[in-house]
Amino acid sequence: MVKFVFITGGVLSSVGKGVVTASIGKMLQVRGFTITAIKIDPYVNVDAGTMNPYIHGEVFVTEDGGETDLDLGNYERFLDLNLPKENNITTGQIYQTVIDKERRGDFLGRCVQIVPHITDEIKRRIRFVAEKSNVDVVLSECGGTIGDIEGLPFLEAIRQMRLEEGLENTIYVHVALVPILDVTGEMKTKPCQHSVNELRRIGIQPDIIVARSRKMIDSEARRKIALFGTIPEKAVFCSYNLPSIYQVPIALDEQGMGEYICSRLNLLKRIPEWSRWKGLIDSIINPQFEVKIALIGKYANLVDSYVSMNAALRHGGAACQTRIFIDYLEAEEFEQNPTKAKILKNYDGIFVPYGFGKRGTEGKMKAIRFARENNIPFLGICYGFQLAVVEFARNVCRLKEASSTEINPDTPHPVIDLMPEQRKIKYKGATMRLGAHKIIIDEGTLAHRLYGNTEISERHRHRWEVNQDYWSTLEKNGLVFSGKNPDGQRMEILELPDKLFFFASQFHGEFKSRLGKPDPEYYGFINACLNKYQKKL
Ligand code: GLN
């Protein structure tokens, strides 16, 4: 019998539900249980692909080409799973299916309603994931905060699942903020009590409450949360601030959460095996070296826009016993102030991430040029790859007005152009070149040394690519395209062999990177950044 864990959040959004969800998964995994994780997003978008990363954070891309909420990335990294796109459920998908059925005539004669038709579709999708993944435990995190109107149908659906699946097969975990007053240091449980009340009003009595707090909650706060939440004190846990989010599952398990969940779900009691996970974390929290990276971005003011990249840099760092400092620098500032690029001298590496549209592109290219001319390790991802091609075309191949048609549709030298199959596409949703595709790597190149293979598979999300008409000009001037798609029609990797490390990819290595299994391009980059230690790993 499959078990279901439902996670809701209270008081504030961004309270850390995602990390608690992933941590519950980890606690179950180290006990030998198989799991999968679903993220429910109550917004009406069908997927996260059309949302601005500056407001909503990064769009995560799954192997099968789903454009999902960034929480799926956290689950994948924590749990070392490749999740399919159906593990991100949105209001948009639910309504789209129900309305399609209605138009087909499946409900002929009946009035189609939120209860039962919408709630049935929600339950069907959760159960579909359970069946298809064939795991012991399915975790479902409900996005947003208790009290949001748009979350109600989802809460109603998970409420019904308790009745249908049985008490010992379902568990409700509520994560709520417990603020600490600056002046008195007092821990305030009232907001948490209110959100539990709101949850009960909907008909859900939580089984576990996780207090999200800066520090470990004291016994008085724990007593109050238990009393007003109507749960035993041993079902109250605290997720407090830690140097690394990877420490959260251990901290929760030390409070007895793993054992409590297993006994509540009637899962065989097993001894958790934390040693491997602890070893991995050790490489993050006890580094020997340090490097400083400049990330030149367009969404630099919202760190969530680059979560997977940030994680992949840290995974690369952990593999080299290196702490990573990342400065998020706004690309446009490099355009307004011509001498700004000089500050890049203070960094061990320059990183240009993904991006869309014109804003900030000239600034990113200034940074790329600085990296190339000063032989500072450079890694470019997707737009970073395309802009490295434009910069090279302009300043090395002397094609002064070279550009991408995304930036300037009338450029005389469109070195980056829309992929042919993209030209006829009108709809924006889920129409980019998405998900995992094969790449063939040339022997004897840096890419070959990094990947140790001539065939790899990496995830993509783009519409533009290197224009075939310019391949030979770029190559004649020294740019090496060391990775291509299997029919050789699409450039995937570039490198400059005479530089310490100048490497960029059309794909996104960060989506597959894991702690303990760093992505090769990120690992290679950090390794090159360590040059000041004269360290050759
Ligand atoms: N805007 C570029 C494209 O669509 C790059 C996309 C990206 O960086 N993910 O091709």
Coordinates of C-alpha atoms and ligand atoms in Angstrom, one line a residue:
M1 CA 0.0 0.0 0.0
V2 CA 1.5 3.3 -1.1
K3 CA 1.7 6.0 1.6
F4 CA 1.0 9.7 1.1
V5 CA 2.7 12.6 2.9
F6 CA 1.0 16.0 2.3
I7 CA 3.0 19.1 3.1
T8 CA 1.3 22.5 3.5
G9 CA 2.7 25.9 4.6
G10 CA 1.5 28.7 6.8
V11 CA 2.1 32.3 7.7
L12 CA 4.3 33.2 4.8
S13 CA 5.3 31.8 1.4
S14 CA 9.0 30.9 0.9
V15 CA 9.0 29.6 4.4
G16 CA 11.1 26.5 3.5
K17 CA 8.4 23.9 2.8
G18 CA 10.4 22.7 -0.2
V19 CA 13.4 22.0 1.9
V20 CA 11.3 20.3 4.6
T21 CA 9.6 18.2 1.9
A22 CA 12.9 17.2 0.4
S23 CA 14.2 16.5 3.9
I24 CA 11.3 14.2 4.7
G25 CA 12.2 12.4 1.5
K26 CA 15.8 12.1 2.5
M27 CA 14.8 10.7 6.0
L28 CA 12.8 8.0 4.3
Q29 CA 15.5 7.3 1.7
V30 CA 18.2 6.7 4.3
R31 CA 15.9 4.2 5.8
G32 CA 15.7 2.3 2.6
F33 CA 12.3 3.4 1.4
T34 CA 11.6 4.5 -2.2
I35 CA 9.9 7.8 -2.7
T36 CA 8.8 10.4 -5.2
A37 CA 7.9 14.0 -4.7
I38 CA 5.1 16.1 -6.3
K39 CA 4.8 19.9 -6.3
I40 CA 1.3 21.3 -6.5
D41 CA 1.2 24.9 -7.8
P42 CA -2.2 26.5 -7.4
Y43 CA -1.5 29.2 -10.2
V44 CA -3.5 29.1 -13.4
N45 CA -0.5 28.8 -15.7
V46 CA -0.2 25.4 -17.2
D47 CA 3.4 25.3 -16.3
A48 CA 6.2 27.6 -15.0
G49 CA 7.7 28.0 -18.5
T50 CA 5.9 31.3 -19.3
M51 CA 6.7 32.9 -15.9
N52 CA 9.3 35.6 -15.4
P53 CA 12.2 34.2 -13.3
Y54 CA 12.7 37.6 -11.8
I55 CA 9.4 37.3 -10.0
H56 CA 9.0 33.6 -9.6
G57 CA 12.5 32.3 -9.5
E58 CA 14.1 29.9 -12.0
V59 CA 12.2 27.6 -14.3
F60 CA 13.5 24.1 -13.7
V61 CA 13.7 21.7 -16.7
T62 CA 13.1 18.0 -16.2
E63 CA 14.7 15.2 -18.3
D64 CA 11.4 14.8 -20.3
G65 CA 11.4 18.5 -21.1
G66 CA 8.9 19.8 -18.4
E67 CA 9.3 23.4 -17.4
T68 CA 8.5 23.3 -13.8
D69 CA 8.6 25.1 -10.5
L70 CA 12.1 25.3 -9.0
D71 CA 11.1 23.1 -6.1
L72 CA 11.4 20.1 -8.4
G73 CA 15.0 21.0 -8.7
N74 CA 15.5 20.9 -5.0
Y75 CA 13.8 17.5 -4.8
E76 CA 16.0 16.2 -7.6
R77 CA 19.2 17.4 -6.0
F78 CA 18.3 16.3 -2.5
L79 CA 16.9 12.9 -3.4
D80 CA 19.1 12.2 -6.5
L81 CA 16.0 11.4 -8.6
N82 CA 15.0 12.4 -12.1
L83 CA 11.4 13.4 -11.8
P84 CA 9.0 13.4 -14.7
K85 CA 7.0 16.5 -15.6
E86 CA 3.7 15.1 -14.2
N87 CA 5.2 15.6 -10.7
N88 CA 4.4 19.3 -11.1
I89 CA 0.6 19.8 -10.9
T90 CA -0.9 23.2 -11.6
T91 CA -4.4 24.6 -11.5
G92 CA -4.0 25.3 -15.3
Q93 CA -3.4 21.6 -16.0
I94 CA -6.4 20.5 -13.9
Y95 CA -8.8 22.9 -15.5
Q96 CA -7.5 22.2 -19.0
T97 CA -8.2 18.5 -18.6
V98 CA -11.6 19.0 -17.0
I99 CA -12.7 21.6 -19.6
D100 CA -11.5 19.3 -22.5
K101 CA -13.6 16.5 -21.1
E102 CA -16.6 18.7 -20.8
R103 CA -16.2 19.8 -24.4
R104 CA -15.9 16.2 -25.5
G105 CA -19.2 15.5 -23.8
D106 CA -17.8 13.2 -21.0
F107 CA -20.0 14.9 -18.4
L108 CA -23.1 15.2 -20.7
G109 CA -26.2 16.2 -18.8
R110 CA -24.3 17.1 -15.6
C111 CA -23.2 20.4 -14.1
V112 CA -19.4 20.4 -13.9
Q113 CA -18.2 21.6 -10.5
I114 CA -15.1 22.2 -8.4
V115 CA -16.2 19.5 -6.1
P116 CA -16.2 16.7 -7.3
H117 CA -14.8 17.2 -10.9
I118 CA -11.8 19.5 -10.2
T119 CA -11.0 17.7 -6.9
D120 CA -11.3 14.3 -8.6
E121 CA -8.9 15.3 -11.3
I122 CA -6.4 16.5 -8.6
K123 CA -6.7 13.1 -6.9
R124 CA -6.4 11.3 -10.2
R125 CA -3.1 13.0 -11.0
I126 CA -1.6 12.4 -7.5
R127 CA -2.6 8.7 -7.8
F128 CA -1.2 8.5 -11.3
V129 CA 2.2 9.6 -10.1
A130 CA 1.9 7.0 -7.3
E131 CA 1.1 4.2 -9.7
K132 CA 3.6 5.1 -12.4
S133 CA 6.5 5.6 -10.0
N134 CA 5.7 2.5 -7.9
V135 CA 7.3 3.9 -4.8
D136 CA 6.7 3.3 -1.0
V137 CA 5.9 6.9 -0.3
V138 CA 4.6 9.8 -2.3
L139 CA 5.3 13.3 -1.0
S140 CA 3.0 16.1 -2.2
E141 CA 3.9 19.7 -1.4
C142 CA 1.1 22.2 -1.7
G143 CA 2.4 25.5 -2.9
G144 CA 1.3 28.9 -1.5
T145 CA 0.1 29.5 2.0
I146 CA -3.0 28.3 3.9
G147 CA -5.7 30.9 3.4
D148 CA -5.0 31.5 -0.4
I149 CA -8.2 31.2 -2.3
E150 CA -6.6 29.3 -5.2
G151 CA -5.2 26.6 -3.0
L152 CA -8.6 25.5 -1.7
P153 CA -9.5 22.9 -4.3
F154 CA -6.1 21.2 -3.7
L155 CA -6.6 21.2 0.1
E156 CA -10.1 19.8 -0.4
A157 CA -8.7 17.0 -2.6
I158 CA -6.0 16.0 -0.1
R159 CA -8.6 16.2 2.7
Q160 CA -10.7 13.6 0.9
M161 CA -7.6 11.4 0.4
R162 CA -7.4 10.7 4.1
L163 CA -10.8 9.1 4.0
E164 CA -10.1 7.2 0.8
E165 CA -6.6 6.0 1.6
G166 CA -6.9 5.5 5.3
L167 CA -5.4 7.0 8.4
E168 CA -2.2 4.9 8.5
N169 CA -1.5 5.7 4.8
T170 CA -1.7 9.5 4.9
I171 CA 0.0 12.1 7.0
Y172 CA -0.4 15.9 7.0
V173 CA 2.7 18.0 7.8
H174 CA 2.2 21.7 8.3
V175 CA 5.3 24.0 8.1
A176 CA 4.8 27.4 9.7
L177 CA 7.0 30.4 10.5
V178 CA 7.8 31.0 14.2
P179 CA 9.3 34.5 14.2
I180 CA 11.7 35.6 17.0
L181 CA 11.4 39.2 18.2
D182 CA 14.7 41.1 17.8
V183 CA 14.5 43.0 21.0
T184 CA 13.3 40.4 23.5
G185 CA 14.3 37.2 21.6
E186 CA 10.8 35.9 22.3
M187 CA 9.5 33.1 20.0
K188 CA 6.1 34.0 18.8
T189 CA 3.8 31.1 18.0
K190 CA 0.6 33.0 17.4
P191 CA 0.9 33.2 13.6
C192 CA 1.5 29.4 13.5
Q193 CA -1.6 28.9 15.7
H194 CA -3.6 30.9 13.3
S195 CA -2.5 29.0 10.2
V196 CA -3.2 25.7 12.0
N197 CA -6.7 27.0 12.8
E198 CA -7.2 28.0 9.2
L199 CA -6.2 24.5 8.1
R200 CA -8.6 22.9 10.5
R201 CA -11.4 25.2 9.2
I202 CA -10.8 23.5 5.8
G203 CA -11.1 20.1 7.6
I204 CA -7.4 19.1 7.9
Q205 CA -6.0 18.4 11.3
P206 CA -2.2 18.3 10.9
D207 CA -0.3 15.3 12.2
I208 CA 3.0 17.1 12.4
I209 CA 3.9 20.7 12.7
V210 CA 7.3 22.0 11.6
A211 CA 8.2 25.3 13.1
R212 CA 10.4 27.3 10.8
S213 CA 12.5 29.5 12.9
R214 CA 15.9 31.3 13.0
K215 CA 16.9 29.3 16.0
M216 CA 15.8 26.0 17.6
I217 CA 12.5 26.7 19.3
D218 CA 12.4 26.6 23.1
S219 CA 10.3 24.2 25.2
E220 CA 7.6 26.9 25.9
A221 CA 7.1 27.5 22.1
R222 CA 7.0 23.8 21.5
R223 CA 4.4 23.3 24.3
K224 CA 2.2 26.0 22.9
I225 CA 2.4 24.8 19.3
A226 CA 1.4 21.3 20.4
L227 CA -1.4 22.5 22.7
F228 CA -3.0 24.8 20.1
G229 CA -2.3 22.4 17.3
T230 CA -3.8 19.5 19.2
I231 CA -0.9 17.2 18.6
P232 CA 1.6 15.6 21.0
E233 CA 4.8 17.6 21.7
K234 CA 6.8 14.9 20.1
A235 CA 5.1 15.7 16.8
V236 CA 6.4 19.3 16.8
F237 CA 9.7 19.7 15.0
C238 CA 11.9 22.7 14.3
S239 CA 13.7 23.6 11.0
Y240 CA 16.2 26.3 12.1
N241 CA 18.8 28.1 10.1
L242 CA 21.9 26.1 9.2
P243 CA 25.0 26.8 7.2
S244 CA 23.8 24.4 4.4
I245 CA 20.3 23.4 3.5
Y246 CA 21.7 19.8 3.1
Q247 CA 22.0 19.7 6.9
V248 CA 18.2 20.2 7.5
P249 CA 17.2 16.5 7.1
I250 CA 19.8 15.5 9.7
A251 CA 18.7 18.2 12.1
L252 CA 15.0 17.1 11.7
D253 CA 15.9 13.4 12.1
E254 CA 17.9 14.1 15.2
Q255 CA 14.7 15.5 16.7
G256 CA 13.0 12.2 15.9
M257 CA 11.0 13.2 12.8
G258 CA 12.0 10.2 10.6
E259 CA 11.1 7.8 13.3
Y260 CA 7.8 9.5 14.0
I261 CA 6.7 9.5 10.4
C262 CA 7.6 5.9 10.0
S263 CA 5.6 4.8 13.0
R264 CA 2.7 7.0 12.1
L265 CA 2.6 5.5 8.6
N266 CA 3.2 2.0 9.9
L267 CA 6.4 1.7 8.0
L268 CA 8.9 -0.9 9.1
K269 CA 11.3 0.6 11.6
R270 CA 14.7 0.7 10.1
I271 CA 18.0 2.2 11.2
P272 CA 18.8 5.3 9.1
E273 CA 22.1 5.2 7.2
W274 CA 23.3 8.8 7.2
S275 CA 27.1 8.3 6.8
R276 CA 27.3 8.9 3.0
W277 CA 25.1 12.0 3.2
K278 CA 27.1 13.4 6.2
G279 CA 30.4 12.8 4.2
L280 CA 29.0 14.8 1.3
I281 CA 27.9 17.7 3.6
D282 CA 31.3 17.7 5.2
S283 CA 32.9 18.7 1.9
I284 CA 30.6 21.7 1.8
I285 CA 30.9 22.9 5.4
N286 CA 34.6 22.2 5.9
P287 CA 36.3 23.4 2.8
Q288 CA 40.1 23.9 2.3
F289 CA 40.0 26.5 -0.4
E290 CA 37.9 29.5 -1.4
V291 CA 37.0 31.0 -4.8
K292 CA 35.1 34.1 -5.7
I293 CA 32.8 34.0 -8.7
A294 CA 31.2 36.9 -10.5
L295 CA 27.8 36.0 -11.9
I296 CA 26.8 38.5 -14.5
G297 CA 23.1 38.3 -14.7
K298 CA 19.9 40.0 -15.8
Y299 CA 17.9 38.7 -12.8
A300 CA 20.8 39.3 -10.4
N301 CA 18.6 40.8 -7.7
L302 CA 16.7 37.6 -7.1
V303 CA 19.0 34.8 -6.1
D304 CA 16.1 32.3 -6.7
S305 CA 16.5 33.0 -10.5
Y306 CA 19.7 31.1 -10.4
V307 CA 19.1 28.4 -7.8
S308 CA 20.2 25.4 -9.9
M309 CA 23.3 27.3 -11.1
N310 CA 24.2 28.3 -7.6
A311 CA 23.8 24.7 -6.4
A312 CA 25.8 23.3 -9.3
L313 CA 28.7 25.8 -8.5
R314 CA 28.6 24.6 -4.9
H315 CA 28.5 21.0 -6.0
G316 CA 31.6 21.7 -8.1
G317 CA 33.2 23.4 -5.1
A318 CA 32.4 20.6 -2.7
A319 CA 34.2 18.2 -5.1
C320 CA 37.3 20.4 -4.9
Q321 CA 37.0 21.1 -1.1
T322 CA 36.3 24.7 -2.0
R323 CA 33.9 27.2 -0.6
I324 CA 32.2 29.3 -3.3
F325 CA 31.4 33.0 -2.9
I326 CA 29.1 34.3 -5.6
D327 CA 28.6 38.0 -6.3
Y328 CA 25.5 38.5 -8.3
L329 CA 26.3 41.5 -10.6
E330 CA 23.7 43.3 -12.6
A331 CA 24.8 43.1 -16.3
E332 CA 23.4 46.5 -17.2
E333 CA 25.8 48.2 -14.8
F334 CA 28.6 47.1 -17.1
E335 CA 27.0 49.0 -19.9
Q336 CA 26.4 52.2 -18.0
N337 CA 29.9 52.4 -16.6
P338 CA 32.6 51.5 -19.1
T339 CA 35.3 51.0 -16.5
K340 CA 33.2 48.7 -14.4
A341 CA 34.6 45.6 -16.1
K342 CA 37.9 46.2 -14.3
I343 CA 36.3 45.0 -11.0
L344 CA 36.2 41.6 -12.6
K345 CA 40.0 41.4 -11.9
N346 CA 39.1 40.7 -8.3
Y347 CA 37.3 37.4 -9.2
D348 CA 38.7 33.9 -9.7
G349 CA 36.0 33.1 -12.3
I350 CA 33.4 34.8 -14.5
F351 CA 30.1 33.1 -15.0
V352 CA 27.4 34.2 -17.5
P353 CA 24.1 32.4 -16.9
Y354 CA 21.0 31.8 -19.0
G355 CA 18.8 34.7 -20.1
F356 CA 16.2 36.0 -22.5
G357 CA 15.7 39.3 -24.4
K358 CA 18.0 42.2 -25.0
R359 CA 18.4 43.8 -21.6
G360 CA 21.8 43.3 -20.2
T361 CA 23.3 41.5 -23.1
E362 CA 25.9 44.2 -23.9
G363 CA 27.0 44.1 -20.3
K364 CA 27.3 40.4 -20.3
M365 CA 29.5 40.6 -23.5
K366 CA 31.7 43.2 -21.8
A367 CA 32.3 40.7 -19.0
I368 CA 32.9 37.8 -21.4
R369 CA 35.4 39.9 -23.3
F370 CA 37.2 40.8 -20.1
A371 CA 37.4 37.1 -19.2
R372 CA 38.8 36.2 -22.6
E373 CA 41.3 39.0 -22.8
N374 CA 42.5 38.6 -19.2
N375 CA 42.5 34.8 -19.3
I376 CA 40.1 34.6 -16.3
P377 CA 38.3 31.2 -16.1
F378 CA 34.9 31.6 -17.9
L379 CA 31.8 29.5 -18.0
G380 CA 28.8 30.4 -20.1
I381 CA 25.5 28.6 -20.0
C382 CA 22.9 28.8 -22.8
Y383 CA 22.6 32.6 -23.4
G384 CA 26.1 32.8 -21.9
F385 CA 27.2 30.4 -24.7
Q386 CA 25.4 32.4 -27.4
L387 CA 26.8 35.7 -26.2
A388 CA 30.3 34.3 -26.1
V389 CA 29.9 33.5 -29.8
V390 CA 28.6 37.0 -30.5
E391 CA 31.5 38.6 -28.5
F392 CA 34.0 36.4 -30.4
A393 CA 32.5 37.2 -33.8
R394 CA 32.6 41.0 -33.0
N395 CA 36.0 41.3 -31.4
V396 CA 38.0 38.4 -32.9
C397 CA 36.4 37.7 -36.3
R398 CA 36.0 41.5 -36.7
L399 CA 32.3 41.2 -37.7
K400 CA 31.6 44.5 -35.9
E401 CA 27.8 44.4 -35.9
A402 CA 27.4 40.7 -35.3
S403 CA 24.6 39.8 -32.9
S404 CA 21.8 37.4 -32.1
T405 CA 18.5 38.0 -33.9
E406 CA 17.0 37.8 -30.4
I407 CA 18.9 41.1 -29.7
N408 CA 18.8 42.7 -33.1
P409 CA 16.6 41.1 -35.7
D410 CA 18.2 43.3 -38.4
T411 CA 21.8 42.5 -37.7
P412 CA 24.0 42.1 -40.8
H413 CA 25.7 39.2 -39.1
P414 CA 23.2 37.0 -37.3
V415 CA 25.7 34.6 -35.8
I416 CA 23.0 33.4 -33.4
D417 CA 19.7 32.8 -35.1
L418 CA 16.3 31.1 -34.4
M419 CA 16.4 27.4 -34.9
P420 CA 14.6 26.7 -38.2
E421 CA 11.8 24.6 -36.5
Q422 CA 11.1 27.6 -34.2
R423 CA 10.2 30.0 -37.0
K424 CA 6.7 28.8 -37.5
I425 CA 5.9 28.5 -33.8
K426 CA 3.3 31.0 -32.5
Y427 CA 2.5 29.6 -29.0
K428 CA 5.0 30.5 -26.3
G429 CA 4.1 27.7 -23.8
A430 CA 6.3 24.6 -23.9
T431 CA 7.6 25.3 -27.4
M432 CA 11.3 25.8 -26.8
R433 CA 13.8 23.0 -27.5
L434 CA 13.4 21.3 -24.2
G435 CA 14.8 18.5 -22.0
A436 CA 17.5 15.9 -22.5
H437 CA 19.2 15.6 -25.8
K438 CA 22.3 13.7 -26.9
I439 CA 25.6 15.5 -27.5
I440 CA 28.6 14.1 -29.3
I441 CA 32.0 15.3 -28.1
D442 CA 35.2 15.5 -30.1
E443 CA 38.1 13.5 -28.7
G444 CA 41.2 15.4 -27.5
T445 CA 39.2 18.5 -26.4
L446 CA 38.7 20.0 -23.0
A447 CA 35.1 18.8 -23.2
H448 CA 36.4 15.3 -23.7
R449 CA 38.7 15.6 -20.7
L450 CA 35.9 16.9 -18.5
Y451 CA 33.2 14.4 -19.5
G452 CA 35.5 11.5 -20.1
N453 CA 33.1 10.4 -22.8
T454 CA 32.3 11.1 -26.4
E455 CA 28.6 10.8 -25.9
I456 CA 26.6 12.6 -23.2
S457 CA 23.0 13.7 -22.6
E458 CA 22.1 17.1 -21.1
R459 CA 19.0 19.2 -20.6
H460 CA 18.1 22.2 -22.9
R461 CA 15.8 25.2 -23.0
H462 CA 16.3 27.5 -25.9
R463 CA 15.0 28.8 -29.3
W464 CA 18.2 30.2 -30.8
E465 CA 21.4 28.5 -31.8
V466 CA 24.7 29.2 -33.6
N467 CA 24.0 30.0 -37.3
Q468 CA 25.6 27.4 -39.6
D469 CA 26.6 30.2 -42.1
Y470 CA 29.2 31.4 -39.5
W471 CA 30.6 28.1 -38.3
S472 CA 33.7 28.2 -40.5
T473 CA 34.5 31.9 -39.8
L474 CA 34.3 31.3 -36.1
E475 CA 36.4 28.1 -36.3
K476 CA 39.0 29.7 -38.6
N477 CA 39.5 32.3 -36.0
G478 CA 40.2 29.8 -33.2
L479 CA 36.9 29.0 -31.6
V480 CA 36.5 25.3 -31.1
F481 CA 33.1 23.7 -31.2
S482 CA 33.9 20.5 -29.3
G483 CA 30.3 19.2 -28.8
K484 CA 27.5 18.9 -31.4
N485 CA 24.2 17.2 -31.6
P486 CA 24.3 13.7 -33.1
D487 CA 23.7 14.7 -36.7
G488 CA 26.3 17.5 -36.4
Q489 CA 23.8 20.2 -37.3
R490 CA 23.7 22.0 -34.0
M491 CA 26.6 23.4 -31.9
E492 CA 26.4 22.5 -28.2
I493 CA 29.8 23.3 -26.7
L494 CA 32.5 25.9 -27.4
E495 CA 36.0 26.3 -26.0
L496 CA 39.1 28.3 -26.5
P497 CA 42.1 25.9 -26.2
D498 CA 44.7 28.6 -25.6
K499 CA 42.9 29.9 -22.5
L500 CA 43.1 28.6 -19.0
F501 CA 39.4 27.7 -19.0
F502 CA 37.1 29.3 -21.5
F503 CA 34.1 27.0 -21.9
A504 CA 30.4 27.4 -22.7
S505 CA 27.5 25.1 -23.5
Q506 CA 24.1 25.5 -25.2
F507 CA 22.8 23.1 -22.7
H508 CA 22.3 23.5 -18.9
G509 CA 24.6 21.2 -17.0
E510 CA 23.2 22.6 -13.7
F511 CA 19.9 20.7 -14.0
K512 CA 21.6 17.3 -13.6
S513 CA 24.2 18.3 -11.0
R514 CA 24.1 16.7 -7.6
L515 CA 26.1 16.9 -4.4
G516 CA 28.7 14.2 -4.8
K517 CA 28.0 14.0 -8.6
P518 CA 28.9 17.5 -9.7
D519 CA 28.3 18.4 -13.3
P520 CA 31.5 18.2 -15.3
E521 CA 31.4 21.8 -16.8
Y522 CA 30.8 23.3 -13.4
Y523 CA 33.4 21.1 -11.8
G524 CA 35.9 22.0 -14.5
F525 CA 35.2 25.7 -14.0
I526 CA 35.7 25.6 -10.2
N527 CA 38.8 23.6 -10.7
A528 CA 40.2 26.2 -13.0
C529 CA 39.3 29.0 -10.6
L530 CA 41.5 27.3 -8.1
N531 CA 44.5 28.2 -10.2
K532 CA 45.7 30.8 -7.7
Y533 CA 46.4 27.9 -5.4
Q534 CA 48.4 26.3 -8.2
K535 CA 46.2 23.4 -7.6
K536 CA 45.7 20.9 -10.3
L537 CA 43.1 18.4 -9.4
Ligands
GLN1 N1 17.3 33.3 -25.1 C1 18.1 32.2 -25.6 C2 17.3 31.2 -26.4 O1 16.1 31.1 -26.3 C3 18.8 31.5 -24.5 C4 17.9 30.8 -23.6 C5 18.5 30.4 -22.3 O2 19.5 31.0 -21.8 N2 17.9 29.4 -21.6 O3 17.9 30.5 -27.2

